[in-house]
XYZ file of C-alpha atoms in Angstrom:
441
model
C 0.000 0.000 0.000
C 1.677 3.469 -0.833
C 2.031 6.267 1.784
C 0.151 9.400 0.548
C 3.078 12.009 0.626
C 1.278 15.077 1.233
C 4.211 17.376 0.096
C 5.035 20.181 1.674
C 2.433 22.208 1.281
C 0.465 21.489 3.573
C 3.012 21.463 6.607
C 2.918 17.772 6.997
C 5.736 15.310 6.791
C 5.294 11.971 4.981
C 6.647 8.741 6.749
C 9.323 8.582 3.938
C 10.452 11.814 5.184
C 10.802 11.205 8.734
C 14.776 11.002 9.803
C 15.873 7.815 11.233
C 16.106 8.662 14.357
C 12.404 9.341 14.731
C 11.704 5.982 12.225
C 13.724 4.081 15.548
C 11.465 5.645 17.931
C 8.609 4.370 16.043
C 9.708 1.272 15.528
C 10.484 0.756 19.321
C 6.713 -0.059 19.511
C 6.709 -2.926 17.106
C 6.321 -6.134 18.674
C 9.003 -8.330 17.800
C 7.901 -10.621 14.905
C 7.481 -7.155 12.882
C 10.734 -5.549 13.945
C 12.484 -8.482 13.078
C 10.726 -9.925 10.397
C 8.453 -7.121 8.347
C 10.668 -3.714 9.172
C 13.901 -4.704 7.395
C 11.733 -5.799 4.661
C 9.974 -2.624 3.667
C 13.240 -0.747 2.245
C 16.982 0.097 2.906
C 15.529 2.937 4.671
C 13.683 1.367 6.887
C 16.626 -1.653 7.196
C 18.969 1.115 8.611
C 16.621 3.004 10.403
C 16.119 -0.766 12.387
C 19.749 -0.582 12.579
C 19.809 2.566 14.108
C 17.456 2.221 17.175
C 19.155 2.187 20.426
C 16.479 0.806 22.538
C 15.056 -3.091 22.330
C 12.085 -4.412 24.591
C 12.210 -8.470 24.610
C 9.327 -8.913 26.080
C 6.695 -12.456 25.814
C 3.634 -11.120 26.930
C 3.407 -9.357 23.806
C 3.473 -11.734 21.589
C 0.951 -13.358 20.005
C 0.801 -16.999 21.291
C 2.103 -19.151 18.601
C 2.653 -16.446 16.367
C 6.461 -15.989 16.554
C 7.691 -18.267 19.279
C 6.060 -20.481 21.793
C 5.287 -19.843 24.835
C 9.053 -19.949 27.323
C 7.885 -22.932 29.395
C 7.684 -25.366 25.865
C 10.916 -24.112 24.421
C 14.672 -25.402 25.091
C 17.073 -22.628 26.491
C 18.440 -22.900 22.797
C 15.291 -22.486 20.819
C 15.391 -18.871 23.192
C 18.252 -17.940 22.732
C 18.376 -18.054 19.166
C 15.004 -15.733 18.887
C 16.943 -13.157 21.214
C 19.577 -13.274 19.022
C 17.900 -12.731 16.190
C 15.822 -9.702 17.151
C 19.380 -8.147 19.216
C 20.957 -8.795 15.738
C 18.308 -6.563 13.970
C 20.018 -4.007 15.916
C 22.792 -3.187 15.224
C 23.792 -1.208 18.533
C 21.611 -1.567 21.564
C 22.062 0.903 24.482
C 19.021 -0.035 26.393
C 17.072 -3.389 26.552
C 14.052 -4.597 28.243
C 13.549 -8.122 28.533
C 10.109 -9.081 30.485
C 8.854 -12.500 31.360
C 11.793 -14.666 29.384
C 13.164 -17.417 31.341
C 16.395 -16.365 33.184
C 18.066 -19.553 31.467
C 17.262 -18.441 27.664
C 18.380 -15.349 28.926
C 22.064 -15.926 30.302
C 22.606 -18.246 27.482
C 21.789 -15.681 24.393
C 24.146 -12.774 26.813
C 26.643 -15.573 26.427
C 26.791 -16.064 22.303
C 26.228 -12.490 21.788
C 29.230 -11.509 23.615
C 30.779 -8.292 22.698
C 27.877 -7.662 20.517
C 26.535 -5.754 23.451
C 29.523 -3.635 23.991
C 27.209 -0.902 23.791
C 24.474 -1.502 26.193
C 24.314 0.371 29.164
C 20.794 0.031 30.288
C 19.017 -3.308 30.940
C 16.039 -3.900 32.919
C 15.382 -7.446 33.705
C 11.913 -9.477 34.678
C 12.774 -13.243 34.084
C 11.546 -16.240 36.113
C 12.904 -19.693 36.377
C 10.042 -22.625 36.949
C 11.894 -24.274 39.929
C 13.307 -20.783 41.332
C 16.724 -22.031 40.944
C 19.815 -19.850 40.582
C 20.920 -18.779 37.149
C 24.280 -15.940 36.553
C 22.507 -13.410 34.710
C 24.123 -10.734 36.317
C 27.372 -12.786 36.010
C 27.387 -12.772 32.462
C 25.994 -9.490 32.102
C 28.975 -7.760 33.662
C 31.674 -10.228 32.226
C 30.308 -8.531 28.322
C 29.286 -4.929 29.218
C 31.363 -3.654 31.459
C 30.066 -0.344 30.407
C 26.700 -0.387 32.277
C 25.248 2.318 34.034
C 22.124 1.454 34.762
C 20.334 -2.209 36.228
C 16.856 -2.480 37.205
C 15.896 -6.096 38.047
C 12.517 -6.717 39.479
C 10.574 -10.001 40.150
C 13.492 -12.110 39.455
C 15.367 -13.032 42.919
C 16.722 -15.958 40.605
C 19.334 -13.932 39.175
C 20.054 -11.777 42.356
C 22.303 -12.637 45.425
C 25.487 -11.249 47.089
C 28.059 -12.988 44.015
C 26.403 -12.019 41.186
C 26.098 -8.088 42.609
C 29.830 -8.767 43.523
C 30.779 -9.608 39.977
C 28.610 -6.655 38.906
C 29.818 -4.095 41.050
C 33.927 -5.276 40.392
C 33.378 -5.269 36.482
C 30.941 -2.436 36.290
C 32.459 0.582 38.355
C 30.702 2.743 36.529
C 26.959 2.154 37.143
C 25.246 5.035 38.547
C 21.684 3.412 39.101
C 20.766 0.607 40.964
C 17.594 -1.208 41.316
C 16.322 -4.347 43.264
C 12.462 -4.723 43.413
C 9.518 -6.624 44.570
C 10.966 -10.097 45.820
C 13.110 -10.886 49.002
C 16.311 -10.688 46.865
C 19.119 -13.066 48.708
C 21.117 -10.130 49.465
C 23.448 -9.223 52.628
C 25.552 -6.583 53.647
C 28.433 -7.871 51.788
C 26.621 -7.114 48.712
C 26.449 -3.590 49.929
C 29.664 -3.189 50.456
C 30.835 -4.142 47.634
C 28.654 -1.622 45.666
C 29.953 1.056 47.965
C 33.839 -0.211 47.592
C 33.163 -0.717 43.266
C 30.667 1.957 42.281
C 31.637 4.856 43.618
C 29.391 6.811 41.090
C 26.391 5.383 42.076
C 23.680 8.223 42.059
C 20.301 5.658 42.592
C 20.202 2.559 44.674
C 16.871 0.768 45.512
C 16.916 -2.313 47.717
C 12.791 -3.233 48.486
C 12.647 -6.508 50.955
C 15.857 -7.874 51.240
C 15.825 -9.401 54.722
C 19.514 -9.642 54.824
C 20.813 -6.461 54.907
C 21.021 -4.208 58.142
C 22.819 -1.090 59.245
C 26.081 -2.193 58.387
C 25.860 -2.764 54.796
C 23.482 0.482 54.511
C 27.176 2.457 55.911
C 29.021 1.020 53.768
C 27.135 1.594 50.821
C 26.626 5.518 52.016
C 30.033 5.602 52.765
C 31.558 4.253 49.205
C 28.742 5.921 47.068
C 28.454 9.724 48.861
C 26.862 11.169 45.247
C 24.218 9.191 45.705
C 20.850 11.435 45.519
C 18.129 8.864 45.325
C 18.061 5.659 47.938
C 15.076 3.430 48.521
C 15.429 0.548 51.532
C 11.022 -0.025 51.631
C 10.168 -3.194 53.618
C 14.021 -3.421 54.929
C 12.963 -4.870 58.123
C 16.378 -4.834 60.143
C 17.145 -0.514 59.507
C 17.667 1.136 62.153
C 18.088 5.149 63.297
C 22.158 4.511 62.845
C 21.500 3.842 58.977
C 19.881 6.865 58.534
C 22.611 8.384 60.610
C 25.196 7.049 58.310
C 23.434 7.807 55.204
C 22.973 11.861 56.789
C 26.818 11.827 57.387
C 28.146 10.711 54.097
C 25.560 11.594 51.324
C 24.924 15.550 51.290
C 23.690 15.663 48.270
C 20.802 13.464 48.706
C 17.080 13.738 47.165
C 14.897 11.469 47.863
C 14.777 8.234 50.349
C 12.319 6.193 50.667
C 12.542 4.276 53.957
C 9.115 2.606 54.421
C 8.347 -0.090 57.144
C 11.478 -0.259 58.649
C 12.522 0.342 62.222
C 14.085 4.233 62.077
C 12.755 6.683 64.560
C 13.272 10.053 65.614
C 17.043 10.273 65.921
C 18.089 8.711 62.616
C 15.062 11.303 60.959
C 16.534 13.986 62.411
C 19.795 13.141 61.090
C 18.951 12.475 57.734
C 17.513 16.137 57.976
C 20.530 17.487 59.459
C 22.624 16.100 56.718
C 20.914 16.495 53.783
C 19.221 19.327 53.960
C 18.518 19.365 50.051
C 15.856 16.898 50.420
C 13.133 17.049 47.770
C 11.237 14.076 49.188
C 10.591 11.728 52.068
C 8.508 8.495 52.444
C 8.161 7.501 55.789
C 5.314 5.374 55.012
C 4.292 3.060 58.230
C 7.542 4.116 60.303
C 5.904 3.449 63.891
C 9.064 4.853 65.697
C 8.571 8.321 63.807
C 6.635 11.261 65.710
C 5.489 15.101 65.785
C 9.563 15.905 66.745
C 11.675 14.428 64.089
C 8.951 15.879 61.378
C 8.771 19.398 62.754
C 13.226 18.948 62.564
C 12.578 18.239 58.837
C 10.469 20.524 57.915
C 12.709 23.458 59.355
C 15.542 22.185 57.930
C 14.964 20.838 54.520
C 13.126 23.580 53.162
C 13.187 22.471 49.453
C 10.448 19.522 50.292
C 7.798 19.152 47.873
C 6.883 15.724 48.941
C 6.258 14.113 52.680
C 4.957 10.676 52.819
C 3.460 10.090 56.933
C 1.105 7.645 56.038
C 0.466 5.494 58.783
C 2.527 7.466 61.244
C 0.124 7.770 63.767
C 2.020 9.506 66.267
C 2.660 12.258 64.446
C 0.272 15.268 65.210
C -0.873 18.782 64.995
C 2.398 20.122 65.769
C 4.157 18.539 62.676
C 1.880 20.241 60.506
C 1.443 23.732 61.841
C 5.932 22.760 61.036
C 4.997 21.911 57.010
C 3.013 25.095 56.973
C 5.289 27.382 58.344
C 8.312 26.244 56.621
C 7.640 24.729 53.455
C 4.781 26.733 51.357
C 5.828 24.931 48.056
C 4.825 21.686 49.004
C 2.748 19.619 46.654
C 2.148 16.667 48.397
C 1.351 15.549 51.603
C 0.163 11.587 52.737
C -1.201 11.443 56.709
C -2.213 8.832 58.725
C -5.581 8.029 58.237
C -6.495 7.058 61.796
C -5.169 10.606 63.374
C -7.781 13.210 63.976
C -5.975 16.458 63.428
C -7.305 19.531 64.818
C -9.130 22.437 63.383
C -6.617 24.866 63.300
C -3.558 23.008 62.433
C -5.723 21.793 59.172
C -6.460 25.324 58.151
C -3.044 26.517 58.616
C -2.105 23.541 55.702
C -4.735 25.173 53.473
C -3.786 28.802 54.386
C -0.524 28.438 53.738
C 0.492 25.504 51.441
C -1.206 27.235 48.391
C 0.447 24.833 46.030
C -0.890 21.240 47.483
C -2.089 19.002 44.577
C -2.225 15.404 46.506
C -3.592 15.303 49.839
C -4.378 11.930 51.765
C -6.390 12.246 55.129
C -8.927 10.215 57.216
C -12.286 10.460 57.168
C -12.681 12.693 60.224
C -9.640 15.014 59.585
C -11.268 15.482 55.740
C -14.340 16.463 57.588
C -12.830 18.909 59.578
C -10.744 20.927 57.079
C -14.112 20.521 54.752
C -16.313 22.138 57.595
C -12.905 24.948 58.214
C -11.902 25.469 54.448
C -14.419 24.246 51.968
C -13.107 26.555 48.896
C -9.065 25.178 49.769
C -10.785 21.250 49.654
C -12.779 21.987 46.377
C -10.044 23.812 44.920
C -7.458 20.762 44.791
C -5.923 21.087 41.344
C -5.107 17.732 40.976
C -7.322 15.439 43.222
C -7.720 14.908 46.962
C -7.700 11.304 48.266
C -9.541 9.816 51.271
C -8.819 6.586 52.150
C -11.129 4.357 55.034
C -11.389 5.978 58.317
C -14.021 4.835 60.800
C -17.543 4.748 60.473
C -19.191 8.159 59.822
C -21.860 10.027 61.952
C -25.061 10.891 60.223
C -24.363 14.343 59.967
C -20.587 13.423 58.434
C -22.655 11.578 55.564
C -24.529 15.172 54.775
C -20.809 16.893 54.693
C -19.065 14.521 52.117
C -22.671 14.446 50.083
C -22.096 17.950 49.687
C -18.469 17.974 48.817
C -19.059 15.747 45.877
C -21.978 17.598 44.964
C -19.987 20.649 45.058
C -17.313 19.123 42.301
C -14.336 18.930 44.744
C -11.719 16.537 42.348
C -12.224 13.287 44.426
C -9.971 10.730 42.901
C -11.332 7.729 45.143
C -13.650 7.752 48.310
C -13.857 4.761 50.463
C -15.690 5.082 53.153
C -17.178 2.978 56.203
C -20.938 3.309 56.696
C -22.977 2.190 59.765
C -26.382 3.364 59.183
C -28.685 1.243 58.760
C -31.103 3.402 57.969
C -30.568 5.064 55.184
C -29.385 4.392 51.738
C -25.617 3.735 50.886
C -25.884 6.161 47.897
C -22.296 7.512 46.587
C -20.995 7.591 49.859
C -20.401 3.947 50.447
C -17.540 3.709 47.888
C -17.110 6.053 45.236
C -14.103 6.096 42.529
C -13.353 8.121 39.531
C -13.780 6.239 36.310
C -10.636 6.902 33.727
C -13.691 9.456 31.754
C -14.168 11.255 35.043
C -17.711 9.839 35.804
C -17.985 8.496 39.141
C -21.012 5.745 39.810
């Protein structure tokens, strides 16, 4: 079928016109039987345009089934690795791949006979499985051929992931800069840690989410190798304490954004983190139970670039702590409480009074009430939407108060809500959530 070419009359570009660069880009959202199969077809153009992409996604779920290869659990680690091959060929340098729900096997085997064709990659993110959960050097063989990466994101896959392979990572790859371990209890230790911190000390980005085996120790090693680092996420790391965060304040100034939820820190590593690194842009401290009203009033006075605080499910954090947000930091955007606090009156309305520039707000039921009853115009005003998660059962009277905030068009993103009363109808106030058009039921 020809392209119409509408000349250049008319403003437009034709497809035959488009530079190869932006062909790539297109092509990047090819699944890939076409890229590999129908692209190189159509003309040279096209051929080196294929050749020119820098990105590849390898990923099964979007295939058709039987259409290009089976499905991973009915093919031999051969039969895999020779379709990877084949589509990484089709490219003739790859500086970011994507490979989602391959097995690890197929995987570590078509790293292995591509060798130095992957000189150039420096981004890989990573989703593989194995059916019996056994071990398999991914990483291994990822570092031996590109010791040039910079950035490794590996989620759902604790197959590939335990202290060697991060050791042989981190010794052949000095100069990653992002880091990122997701989802599954990942087999790690300190010793892992440590050898980041010793063999990256570039790293900018480190996530660690549920591995078990790491404690205070490795977290100072890793601050104290890796003191760029701006962005560090340790969620569900069960054994932090306050002397991580205390490390982590002493050796990384420059830091952004942590993300320590569920873990054991309290007050005194908080208000260390806030006393060294006051540049912080964001803070989750999402069901810290250790963390009050005085470590939160210490960061809000001294990190006065905060555009984020996360206190969800800190539920001894109180009124103080946010008469602390509003006084010191007007430009923040967004703001998660605990749902089972009831703030006061007046430390509500001194959010809304002086935090014009709040776009996310999560409260409970009561405290929602409260700032609706104090500040109706700053609650319907939300630019962006104002979430209410479950509180405790409502009051009659409560009911008539959130009927007329909905009614009144405040942007509600979700509103779940319990209801005893018996007595009268559930109507929107039971649960009500905005549709993707807008239109709640």
């Amino acid at each position: 079928m020809a392209v119409p070419n509408h000349g250049s009359g008319c403003g437009c570009l034709s497809i035959d016109e488009f530079p190869p660069e932006v062909l790539g880009i297109i092509f990047g959202h090819l699944n890939n039987k076409t890229l590999i199969t129908v692209v190189p077809a159509v003309c040279r153009r096209w051929r080196e345009a294929l050749q020119s992409m820098t990105c590849a996604l390898l990923d099964f779920n979007s295939m058709p089934p039987m259409d290009f290869v089976l499905k991973p659990s009915s093919i031999t680690d051969e039969e895999g690795a020779a379709v990877v091959c084949r589509i990484l060929r089709a490219v003739h340098s790859v500086a970011a791949l994507k490979v989602v729900g391959w097995r690890a096997s197929i995987l570590e085997k078509s790293l292995r006979t591509l060798g130095d064709r992957l000189s150039s990659l420096e981004t890989i993110e990573l989703s593989v499985f194995t059916p019996d959960n056994s071990q398999v050097p991914v990483l291994q063989t990822l570092a031996r051929h590109c010791p040039q990466l910079k950035r490794v994101s590996v989620c759902f896959s604790d197959c590939c992931v335990n202290d060697p392979a991060v050791l042989e990572l981190s010794t052949r790859c000095g100069g990653l800069q992002t880091i990122h371990f997701s989802t599954r209890q990942f087999d790690l230790t300190d010793n892992a840690l440590a050898a980041i911190g010793k063999g990256c000390p570039g790293l900018v980005s480190a996530t660690f989410i549920q591995c078990p085996g790491v404690t205070d120790v490795g977290v100072a090693k890793l601050a104290q190798g890796c003191p760029r680092l701006r962005t560090l996420d340790f969620s569900r790391v069960e054994n932090l304490t306050d002397a991580s965060l205390e490390s982590i304040g002493r050796a990384c100034p420059e830091l952004k954004e942590v993300v320590i939820s569920r873990t054991s820190v309290g007050d005194v590593g908080v208000t260390a983190l806030a006393m060294g690194c006051p540049g912080l842009v964001t803070v989750v401290l999402q069901a810290c139970n250790n963390v009050t009203t005085d470590s939160v009033c210490i960061l809000a006075s001294r990190c006065p670039k905060l555009a984020s605080i996360d206190l969800f499910g800190c539920d001894e954090v109180g009124d103080a702590a946010l008469h602390a947000i509003a006084d010191n930091l007007p430009g923040i955007t967004s703001l998660r409480l605990s749902v089972s606090r009831r703030y006061g009156a007046e430390a509500l309305t001194a959010l809304a009074d002086k935090c014009p520039r709040i776009t996310t707000l999560v409260l409970g039921t009561q405290a929602l009430i409260t700032l609706t009853e104090a500040r109706p115009s700053f609650v319907i005003g939300l630019p962006v939407l104002l979430r209410l998660l479950a509180g405790t059962a409502v009051a009659h009277g409560d009911v008539d108060v959130l009927e007329r905030l909905l009614d009144a068009g405040a942007n509600l993103e979700s509103l779940r809500i319990h209801i005893n009363l018996p007595h009268r109808p559930f109507a929107r106030c039971c649960t009500w959530q905005r549709t993707q058009g807008g239109v709640p039921w």
